[in-house]
Amino acid sequence: YSIKRALLLGVQIHFNTQFEEIVEPDGLNSESSGWAARFLPENHSLSTKHFDAIIGADGRRNSLPGFK
């Protein structure tokens, strides 16, 4: 039921995808001026996207290095 609501709000759900790390913007290239992330598999479509916010909703294990 909650997944249905999320999809109606425009949330995208990607299965069989693993977060690897956050990639900081380099500031040199205008096309890559936002924050990005690396995912497995490496050729996943999310690897080419830039983000304004990244939310780690994974509980105590915290897969976002450098964040408490």
PDB file of C-alpha atoms in Angstrom:
ATOM      1  CA  TYR A   1       0.000   0.000   0.000  1.00  0.00           C
ATOM      2  CA  SER A   2       2.825   2.448   0.822  1.00  0.00           C
ATOM      3  CA  ILE A   3       4.666   1.574  -2.402  1.00  0.00           C
ATOM      4  CA  LYS A   4       1.543   2.431  -4.384  1.00  0.00           C
ATOM      5  CA  ARG A   5       1.378   5.871  -2.744  1.00  0.00           C
ATOM      6  CA  ALA A   6       5.062   6.489  -3.407  1.00  0.00           C
ATOM      7  CA  LEU A   7       4.667   5.592  -7.090  1.00  0.00           C
ATOM      8  CA  LEU A   8       1.682   7.950  -7.390  1.00  0.00           C
ATOM      9  CA  LEU A   9       3.912  10.727  -5.996  1.00  0.00           C
ATOM     10  CA  GLY A  10       6.575  10.056  -8.641  1.00  0.00           C
ATOM     11  CA  VAL A  11       9.055   7.984  -6.639  1.00  0.00           C
ATOM     12  CA  GLN A  12      11.164   5.667  -8.775  1.00  0.00           C
ATOM     13  CA  ILE A  13      12.039   2.260  -7.356  1.00  0.00           C
ATOM     14  CA  HIS A  14      15.065   0.406  -8.755  1.00  0.00           C
ATOM     15  CA  PHE A  15      15.466  -3.280  -7.949  1.00  0.00           C
ATOM     16  CA  ASN A  16      18.745  -5.237  -8.107  1.00  0.00           C
ATOM     17  CA  THR A  17      20.730  -2.033  -7.603  1.00  0.00           C
ATOM     18  CA  GLN A  18      23.393  -1.405  -4.967  1.00  0.00           C
ATOM     19  CA  PHE A  19      24.688   1.981  -3.797  1.00  0.00           C
ATOM     20  CA  GLU A  20      28.501   2.211  -3.839  1.00  0.00           C
ATOM     21  CA  GLU A  21      29.520   5.800  -3.023  1.00  0.00           C
ATOM     22  CA  ILE A  22      28.719   9.500  -3.343  1.00  0.00           C
ATOM     23  CA  VAL A  23      30.596  11.440  -6.042  1.00  0.00           C
ATOM     24  CA  GLU A  24      31.218  15.132  -5.249  1.00  0.00           C
ATOM     25  CA  PRO A  25      30.786  17.702  -8.036  1.00  0.00           C
ATOM     26  CA  ASP A  26      34.065  18.750  -9.632  1.00  0.00           C
ATOM     27  CA  GLY A  27      32.929  22.306 -10.412  1.00  0.00           C
ATOM     28  CA  LEU A  28      34.838  22.321 -13.713  1.00  0.00           C
ATOM     29  CA  ASN A  29      32.282  20.779 -16.044  1.00  0.00           C
ATOM     30  CA  SER A  30      28.869  22.490 -16.179  1.00  0.00           C
ATOM     31  CA  GLU A  31      27.152  19.209 -17.125  1.00  0.00           C
ATOM     32  CA  SER A  32      28.451  17.428 -14.021  1.00  0.00           C
ATOM     33  CA  SER A  33      27.908  20.269 -11.557  1.00  0.00           C
ATOM     34  CA  GLY A  34      25.628  18.296  -9.253  1.00  0.00           C
ATOM     35  CA  TRP A  35      26.232  15.519  -6.791  1.00  0.00           C
ATOM     36  CA  ALA A  36      26.207  12.024  -8.227  1.00  0.00           C
ATOM     37  CA  ALA A  37      26.504   8.481  -6.932  1.00  0.00           C
ATOM     38  CA  ARG A  38      28.013   5.216  -8.109  1.00  0.00           C
ATOM     39  CA  PHE A  39      25.834   2.133  -8.236  1.00  0.00           C
ATOM     40  CA  LEU A  40      26.170  -1.538  -9.071  1.00  0.00           C
ATOM     41  CA  PRO A  41      25.743  -2.639 -11.778  1.00  0.00           C
ATOM     42  CA  GLU A  42      28.079   0.052 -13.133  1.00  0.00           C
ATOM     43  CA  ASN A  43      26.032   0.634 -16.293  1.00  0.00           C
ATOM     44  CA  HIS A  44      22.817   1.381 -14.355  1.00  0.00           C
ATOM     45  CA  SER A  45      20.899   4.470 -15.535  1.00  0.00           C
ATOM     46  CA  LEU A  46      21.163   6.070 -12.069  1.00  0.00           C
ATOM     47  CA  SER A  47      24.943   6.392 -12.497  1.00  0.00           C
ATOM     48  CA  THR A  48      24.410   9.159 -15.077  1.00  0.00           C
ATOM     49  CA  LYS A  49      22.012  11.247 -12.949  1.00  0.00           C
ATOM     50  CA  HIS A  50      22.811  14.205 -10.691  1.00  0.00           C
ATOM     51  CA  PHE A  51      21.057  14.781  -7.377  1.00  0.00           C
ATOM     52  CA  ASP A  52      20.056  17.747  -5.240  1.00  0.00           C
ATOM     53  CA  ALA A  53      19.538  15.456  -2.249  1.00  0.00           C
ATOM     54  CA  ILE A  54      20.488  11.919  -1.318  1.00  0.00           C
ATOM     55  CA  ILE A  55      18.561  10.277   1.506  1.00  0.00           C
ATOM     56  CA  GLY A  56      20.044   7.235   3.198  1.00  0.00           C
ATOM     57  CA  ALA A  57      17.048   5.464   4.704  1.00  0.00           C
ATOM     58  CA  ASP A  58      18.892   2.322   5.706  1.00  0.00           C
ATOM     59  CA  GLY A  59      18.730   2.497   9.497  1.00  0.00           C
ATOM     60  CA  ARG A  60      21.742   2.031  11.751  1.00  0.00           C
ATOM     61  CA  ARG A  61      24.056   0.484   9.164  1.00  0.00           C
ATOM     62  CA  ASN A  62      24.365   3.888   7.393  1.00  0.00           C
ATOM     63  CA  SER A  63      25.782   3.259   3.924  1.00  0.00           C
ATOM     64  CA  LEU A  64      26.592   6.959   3.361  1.00  0.00           C
ATOM     65  CA  PRO A  65      30.244   7.332   4.465  1.00  0.00           C
ATOM     66  CA  GLY A  66      31.073  10.524   6.339  1.00  0.00           C
ATOM     67  CA  PHE A  67      27.530  10.977   7.661  1.00  0.00           C
ATOM     68  CA  LYS A  68      26.497  10.027  11.174  1.00  0.00           C
TER      69      LYS A  68
END
